[in-house]
Amino acid sequence: MTSLRRDNRSFVSAAMFCASILLSPVATALDLLPDFFSKPEISKNIWKEQEQYVALSTQGKRGEAFPPNAHPATLEVEDIRDALQSLEVWSEGGFFRNEESHPVFASGQAEVLGRYVAEALLKAKSTEDIIFTVRGYGKLALDTLKEREWSSGRIFYADGKLNIIIGTYRLKKDRGIKNAEAAHGVIDNYADLYFDPGNRLKNTGKMEGRIVTTEGVSIPTAAEGGRSDWVAINVPIAAQAYREALIPEEQKKTTEKVKQESAKLTLERRQMREEMARLRQQIKELGSGEAGAQTKSLEERLATLQALRAKNLITDEEYQRRRDEILQDI
């Protein structure tokens, strides 16, 4: 029975995919075929859960040559997670942050990628990239219904930055195909979807808008010229900027005030240590008898002694004794 159900799913999926090809314009159909039937070359799976995965793969197709990556590399899981959460897409591709911007990765996706990309970077060779597919849930209607969507792409570390190329962005399964499959008892079958691993040579992401260049996020030289799918991330800087952006403004002011007061206190302590060192030297000179008399007038020595007493650096008894010693020199 299980075998028949699996065969039924495969048949329906194949039939629906072929139908979508036949019903598409000729150019679109021809474009779909190479992508759907070409699979990325995976050299090692780091993590896999159903259709989701993080894996090591070649930098490109056979015959394509690219500069070596700086692999293996060590980055903190939390830094990768927060740096990825800092990425935003502007739907209009504008220059100012507005209500049209939204995160590239949901928090759950960033959590998964942070954990397994960090592991993959430790195991990757200089000739390998990291490819991934992660699932999310997009709003369907009135924020109450959601449907599955997928993002996929390619990640590698080079020139001190984590490069990410988006291949598939928020891909959803065609609702008509889903309904047709459901009519034949096929539920949650995503074998017919193609998750593009991203490409260094051309933009395949089909993103509506572009990834924002913010603090720690830039466009690499190789991606200049209009590509909206490729950014390079200075991970520690981007992660720190993301964390600071989460802090309420009032708390930032309080934190800044505490920092300023702490810096002021540190300066005062240093000045106090210097003053105490100077006064200790003066005490030493006061007790040296003739040497003290040679370097200071009696008035200066008495004034210094009074200053020491005023600052509670000597006791009343010591003050009186030192004063008597000075007066004996008259």
Short mmCIF file of C-alpha atoms in Angstrom, two decimals:
data_model
loop_
_atom_site.label_atom_id
_atom_site.label_comp_id
_atom_site.label_asym_id
_atom_site.label_seq_id
_atom_site.Cartn_x
_atom_site.Cartn_y
_atom_site.Cartn_z
CA MET A 1 0.00 0.00 0.00
CA THR A 2 2.84 2.40 0.92
CA SER A 3 4.57 1.61 -2.36
CA LEU A 4 1.38 2.29 -4.33
CA ARG A 5 0.89 5.61 -2.53
CA ARG A 6 4.50 6.63 -3.27
CA ASP A 7 4.08 5.63 -6.92
CA ASN A 8 0.85 7.60 -7.07
CA ARG A 9 2.60 10.70 -5.69
CA SER A 10 5.44 10.39 -8.15
CA PHE A 11 3.05 9.92 -11.06
CA VAL A 12 0.90 12.88 -10.08
CA SER A 13 3.95 15.10 -9.48
CA ALA A 14 5.44 14.18 -12.82
CA ALA A 15 2.12 14.70 -14.56
CA MET A 16 1.60 18.09 -12.95
CA PHE A 17 5.11 19.24 -13.75
CA CYS A 18 4.78 18.16 -17.38
CA ALA A 19 1.44 19.94 -17.55
CA SER A 20 3.00 23.14 -16.21
CA ILE A 21 5.73 22.87 -18.85
CA LEU A 22 3.25 22.27 -21.66
CA LEU A 23 1.00 25.11 -20.56
CA SER A 24 3.89 27.55 -20.21
CA PRO A 25 5.17 29.74 -23.04
CA VAL A 26 7.85 27.96 -25.10
CA ALA A 27 10.74 30.10 -23.84
CA THR A 28 9.72 29.63 -20.20
CA ALA A 29 9.31 25.89 -20.63
CA LEU A 30 12.73 25.51 -22.17
CA ASP A 31 14.26 27.54 -19.34
CA LEU A 32 12.64 25.31 -16.72
CA LEU A 33 13.86 21.99 -18.06
CA PRO A 34 17.63 22.36 -17.49
CA ASP A 35 17.13 23.73 -13.97
CA PHE A 36 14.66 21.09 -12.85
CA PHE A 37 16.66 18.13 -14.05
CA SER A 38 20.10 19.44 -13.03
CA LYS A 39 20.97 18.65 -9.43
CA PRO A 40 23.80 20.34 -7.49
CA GLU A 41 26.82 18.14 -6.85
CA ILE A 42 26.77 17.47 -3.11
CA SER A 43 30.05 16.25 -1.64
CA LYS A 44 28.86 16.06 1.98
CA ASN A 45 25.55 16.60 3.76
CA ILE A 46 25.95 18.60 6.97
CA TRP A 47 22.26 18.55 7.89
CA LYS A 48 19.12 17.24 6.20
CA GLU A 49 15.47 17.20 7.26
CA GLN A 50 12.97 16.23 4.57
CA GLU A 51 13.45 18.72 1.73
CA GLN A 52 15.63 21.06 3.83
CA TYR A 53 19.39 20.71 3.94
CA VAL A 54 22.80 22.33 4.41
CA ALA A 55 25.55 20.67 2.38
CA LEU A 56 28.98 21.10 0.84
CA SER A 57 29.10 21.34 -2.94
CA THR A 58 31.37 22.38 -5.80
CA GLN A 59 31.82 26.10 -6.46
CA GLY A 60 30.05 25.78 -9.79
CA LYS A 61 29.40 23.46 -12.68
CA ARG A 62 32.12 21.38 -14.30
CA GLY A 63 34.44 23.52 -16.38
CA GLU A 64 33.78 26.68 -14.33
CA ALA A 65 36.77 28.02 -12.39
CA PHE A 66 36.60 30.40 -9.44
CA PRO A 67 39.12 31.81 -6.92
CA PRO A 68 39.64 29.54 -3.89
CA ASN A 69 37.59 30.22 -0.79
CA ALA A 70 39.15 30.90 2.61
CA HIS A 71 38.02 27.51 3.90
CA PRO A 72 38.03 26.06 6.45
CA ALA A 73 36.89 29.08 8.48
CA THR A 74 35.76 29.66 12.05
CA LEU A 75 32.77 31.87 12.83
CA GLU A 76 30.54 31.91 15.91
CA VAL A 77 27.11 30.33 15.51
CA GLU A 78 25.39 33.29 17.19
CA ASP A 79 27.22 35.80 14.97
CA ILE A 80 26.21 34.01 11.77
CA ARG A 81 22.62 33.75 12.99
CA ASP A 82 22.35 37.45 13.87
CA ALA A 83 24.20 38.58 10.74
CA LEU A 84 21.72 36.64 8.60
CA GLN A 85 18.81 38.10 10.56
CA SER A 86 20.17 41.58 9.79
CA LEU A 87 19.64 41.04 6.05
CA GLU A 88 16.66 42.86 4.60
CA VAL A 89 15.04 43.14 1.19
CA TRP A 90 13.64 46.40 -0.15
CA SER A 91 10.75 45.57 -2.40
CA GLU A 92 11.17 48.82 -4.30
CA GLY A 93 14.98 48.71 -4.30
CA GLY A 94 15.03 52.21 -2.81
CA PHE A 95 17.69 54.02 -0.85
CA PHE A 96 15.86 54.54 2.43
CA ARG A 97 14.53 52.01 4.92
CA ASN A 98 10.72 51.94 4.87
CA GLU A 99 7.69 49.80 5.58
CA GLU A 100 8.33 47.88 2.35
CA SER A 101 11.46 46.24 3.73
CA HIS A 102 11.32 42.77 5.25
CA PRO A 103 13.82 40.20 6.53
CA VAL A 104 15.49 37.87 4.05
CA PHE A 105 15.39 35.06 6.61
CA ALA A 106 12.85 34.34 9.33
CA SER A 107 14.29 33.82 12.80
CA GLY A 108 13.85 30.03 12.57
CA GLN A 109 15.67 29.90 9.23
CA ALA A 110 18.52 32.04 10.55
CA GLU A 111 18.77 29.80 13.63
CA VAL A 112 19.15 26.66 11.49
CA LEU A 113 21.60 28.27 9.08
CA GLY A 114 23.68 29.77 11.89
CA ARG A 115 24.17 26.38 13.49
CA TYR A 116 24.92 24.30 10.41
CA VAL A 117 26.76 26.89 8.28
CA ALA A 118 29.23 27.32 11.15
CA GLU A 119 29.78 23.56 11.13
CA ALA A 120 30.04 23.45 7.34
CA LEU A 121 32.66 26.23 7.28
CA LEU A 122 34.88 24.14 9.54
CA LYS A 123 34.66 21.16 7.18
CA ALA A 124 34.68 22.90 3.79
CA LYS A 125 37.62 22.83 1.40
CA SER A 126 38.80 25.90 -0.50
CA THR A 127 37.13 24.51 -3.63
CA GLU A 128 33.76 23.92 -1.95
CA ASP A 129 30.76 26.15 -1.32
CA ILE A 130 27.92 25.63 1.13
CA ILE A 131 24.48 25.23 -0.43
CA PHE A 132 21.19 25.22 1.46
CA THR A 133 17.42 25.05 1.33
CA VAL A 134 15.34 26.17 4.30
CA ARG A 135 11.59 26.24 4.78
CA GLY A 136 9.51 29.13 6.05
CA TYR A 137 5.86 30.11 6.20
CA GLY A 138 4.40 33.01 4.25
CA LYS A 139 1.20 34.87 5.02
CA LEU A 140 -1.76 33.67 3.00
CA ALA A 141 -4.76 35.67 4.18
CA LEU A 142 -5.48 38.10 7.01
CA ASP A 143 -2.31 36.99 8.84
CA THR A 144 -4.18 33.92 10.09
CA LEU A 145 -3.40 31.43 7.33
CA LYS A 146 0.12 30.57 6.25
CA GLU A 147 1.62 28.43 3.52
CA ARG A 148 5.02 26.87 3.08
CA GLU A 149 7.70 28.74 1.18
CA TRP A 150 11.36 28.02 0.58
CA SER A 151 14.59 29.94 0.17
CA SER A 152 17.81 28.41 -1.08
CA GLY A 153 21.25 29.59 -2.05
CA ARG A 154 25.01 29.41 -1.79
CA ILE A 155 27.39 30.55 0.97
CA PHE A 156 31.19 30.81 1.07
CA TYR A 157 33.85 32.69 3.04
CA ALA A 158 36.38 34.85 1.19
CA ASP A 159 38.35 38.05 1.85
CA GLY A 160 37.22 38.11 5.46
CA LYS A 161 33.52 38.12 4.59
CA LEU A 162 30.69 35.62 4.40
CA ASN A 163 29.27 35.72 0.87
CA ILE A 164 25.67 34.68 0.30
CA ILE A 165 24.01 34.24 -3.09
CA ILE A 166 20.24 33.71 -3.13
CA GLY A 167 19.06 31.14 -5.67
CA THR A 168 15.42 30.63 -4.70
CA TYR A 169 13.60 33.23 -2.64
CA ARG A 170 10.29 32.55 -0.90
CA LEU A 171 9.26 29.98 -3.47
CA LYS A 172 5.69 28.72 -3.09
CA LYS A 173 4.10 25.73 -4.74
CA ASP A 174 1.51 26.55 -7.39
CA ARG A 175 -1.89 26.43 -5.74
CA GLY A 176 -3.55 24.83 -8.75
CA ILE A 177 -1.06 21.97 -8.71
CA LYS A 178 -1.53 21.54 -4.95
CA ASN A 179 -5.30 21.33 -5.38
CA ALA A 180 -4.97 18.83 -8.23
CA GLU A 181 -2.63 16.65 -6.17
CA ALA A 182 -4.93 16.85 -3.16
CA ALA A 183 -7.81 15.60 -5.32
CA HIS A 184 -5.72 12.46 -5.96
CA GLY A 185 -4.83 12.03 -2.27
CA VAL A 186 -1.34 13.52 -2.57
CA ILE A 187 -0.64 15.94 0.29
CA ASP A 188 2.55 17.88 1.06
CA ASN A 189 4.50 16.58 -1.91
CA TYR A 190 7.29 18.95 -2.92
CA ALA A 191 9.41 16.66 -5.07
CA ASP A 192 8.53 18.67 -8.17
CA LEU A 193 9.95 21.94 -6.80
CA TYR A 194 13.39 23.10 -7.90
CA PHE A 195 15.48 24.79 -5.21
CA ASP A 196 18.13 26.79 -7.05
CA PRO A 197 21.50 26.73 -5.21
CA GLY A 198 22.54 30.13 -6.57
CA ASN A 199 25.10 30.96 -9.22
CA ARG A 200 28.25 33.10 -9.15
CA LEU A 201 28.02 33.88 -12.86
CA LYS A 202 24.42 35.09 -13.10
CA ASN A 203 21.47 36.17 -11.01
CA THR A 204 18.98 33.32 -10.76
CA GLY A 205 17.25 34.46 -7.57
CA LYS A 206 14.33 36.28 -9.19
CA MET A 207 13.98 38.44 -6.09
CA GLU A 208 11.46 41.27 -6.03
CA GLY A 209 13.75 44.08 -4.92
CA ARG A 210 17.28 43.83 -3.59
CA ILE A 211 19.12 42.95 -0.42
CA VAL A 212 19.87 46.11 1.55
CA THR A 213 23.46 47.21 2.10
CA THR A 214 23.58 48.09 5.78
CA GLU A 215 26.33 48.20 8.39
CA GLY A 216 28.58 45.21 7.74
CA VAL A 217 26.71 44.24 4.55
CA SER A 218 28.15 45.21 1.15
CA ILE A 219 28.05 44.28 -2.52
CA PRO A 220 31.20 42.31 -3.49
CA THR A 221 33.16 43.42 -6.54
CA ALA A 222 32.23 40.23 -8.40
CA ALA A 223 28.53 41.08 -8.00
CA GLU A 224 28.68 44.73 -9.08
CA GLY A 225 26.60 45.71 -12.06
CA GLY A 226 23.04 45.27 -10.92
CA ARG A 227 22.94 41.93 -9.11
CA SER A 228 20.43 41.99 -6.27
CA ASP A 229 20.99 38.44 -5.04
CA TRP A 230 24.60 38.55 -3.77
CA VAL A 231 26.02 40.28 -0.70
CA ALA A 232 29.19 39.97 1.38
CA ILE A 233 28.83 40.14 5.16
CA ASN A 234 31.38 41.24 7.73
CA VAL A 235 29.80 38.87 10.22
CA PRO A 236 30.90 40.37 13.59
CA ILE A 237 30.00 43.93 12.51
CA ALA A 238 26.63 42.99 11.00
CA ALA A 239 25.75 40.84 14.02
CA GLN A 240 26.62 43.61 16.48
CA ALA A 241 24.63 46.18 14.48
CA TYR A 242 21.62 43.85 14.48
CA ARG A 243 21.81 43.36 18.26
CA GLU A 244 22.16 47.08 18.92
CA ALA A 245 19.15 47.79 16.70
CA LEU A 246 17.05 45.58 18.99
CA ILE A 247 17.86 47.71 22.05
CA PRO A 248 15.13 50.28 22.87
CA GLU A 249 16.22 53.91 22.41
CA GLU A 250 15.67 54.75 26.06
CA GLN A 251 17.84 51.84 27.13
CA LYS A 252 20.54 52.98 24.70
CA LYS A 253 20.55 56.42 26.34
CA THR A 254 20.81 54.85 29.79
CA THR A 255 23.62 52.57 28.65
CA GLU A 256 25.48 55.49 27.07
CA LYS A 257 25.11 57.52 30.26
CA VAL A 258 26.48 54.64 32.32
CA LYS A 259 29.43 54.34 29.92
CA GLN A 260 30.18 58.05 30.21
CA GLU A 261 29.96 57.98 34.00
CA SER A 262 32.16 54.90 34.11
CA ALA A 263 34.74 56.57 31.88
CA LYS A 264 34.64 59.68 34.06
CA LEU A 265 35.10 57.60 37.21
CA THR A 266 38.02 55.74 35.62
CA LEU A 267 39.68 59.06 34.74
CA GLU A 268 39.14 60.41 38.25
CA ARG A 269 40.65 57.28 39.76
CA ARG A 270 43.69 57.57 37.53
CA GLN A 271 44.11 61.23 38.46
CA MET A 272 43.73 60.34 42.13
CA ARG A 273 46.44 57.67 41.84
CA GLU A 274 48.76 60.20 40.20
CA GLU A 275 47.97 62.77 42.89
CA MET A 276 48.62 60.26 45.66
CA ALA A 277 51.94 59.32 44.09
CA ARG A 278 52.91 63.00 43.96
CA LEU A 279 51.85 63.58 47.56
CA ARG A 280 53.75 60.51 48.75
CA GLN A 281 56.85 61.98 47.18
CA GLN A 282 56.18 65.23 48.99
CA ILE A 283 55.80 63.37 52.28
CA LYS A 284 59.13 61.71 51.61
CA GLU A 285 60.71 65.09 50.99
CA LEU A 286 59.12 66.53 54.14
CA GLY A 287 60.70 63.82 56.22
CA SER A 288 64.14 64.20 54.71
CA GLY A 289 65.17 67.13 56.89
CA GLU A 290 67.93 69.08 55.15
CA ALA A 291 67.01 67.74 51.70
CA GLY A 292 63.48 69.03 52.18
CA ALA A 293 64.75 72.38 53.38
CA GLN A 294 66.94 72.71 50.32
CA THR A 295 64.13 72.10 47.84
CA LYS A 296 61.22 73.92 49.41
CA SER A 297 60.64 76.99 51.51
CA LEU A 298 59.14 76.53 54.94
CA GLU A 299 55.90 78.08 53.72
CA GLU A 300 55.63 75.61 50.84
CA ARG A 301 56.31 72.68 53.13
CA LEU A 302 53.67 73.81 55.61
CA ALA A 303 51.17 74.38 52.78
CA THR A 304 51.83 70.89 51.44
CA LEU A 305 51.39 69.40 54.90
CA GLN A 306 48.08 71.20 55.33
CA ALA A 307 46.92 69.92 51.93
CA LEU A 308 47.73 66.36 52.95
CA ARG A 309 45.73 66.78 56.15
CA ALA A 310 42.79 68.33 54.29
CA LYS A 311 42.63 65.30 51.99
CA ASN A 312 42.80 62.90 54.98
CA LEU A 313 46.00 61.38 53.66
CA ILE A 314 47.69 61.79 57.06
CA THR A 315 46.34 61.66 60.61
CA ASP A 316 46.13 64.57 63.03
CA GLU A 317 49.01 63.11 65.03
CA GLU A 318 51.22 62.75 61.95
CA TYR A 319 50.28 66.27 60.84
CA GLN A 320 51.26 67.71 64.20
CA ARG A 321 54.53 65.76 64.30
CA ARG A 322 55.52 66.81 60.76
CA ARG A 323 54.56 70.43 61.52
CA ASP A 324 56.75 70.46 64.62
CA GLU A 325 59.68 69.05 62.59
CA ILE A 326 59.30 71.82 59.99
CA LEU A 327 59.07 74.55 62.64
CA GLN A 328 62.23 73.24 64.29
CA ASP A 329 64.11 74.16 61.09
CA ILE A 330 63.37 77.86 61.66
#
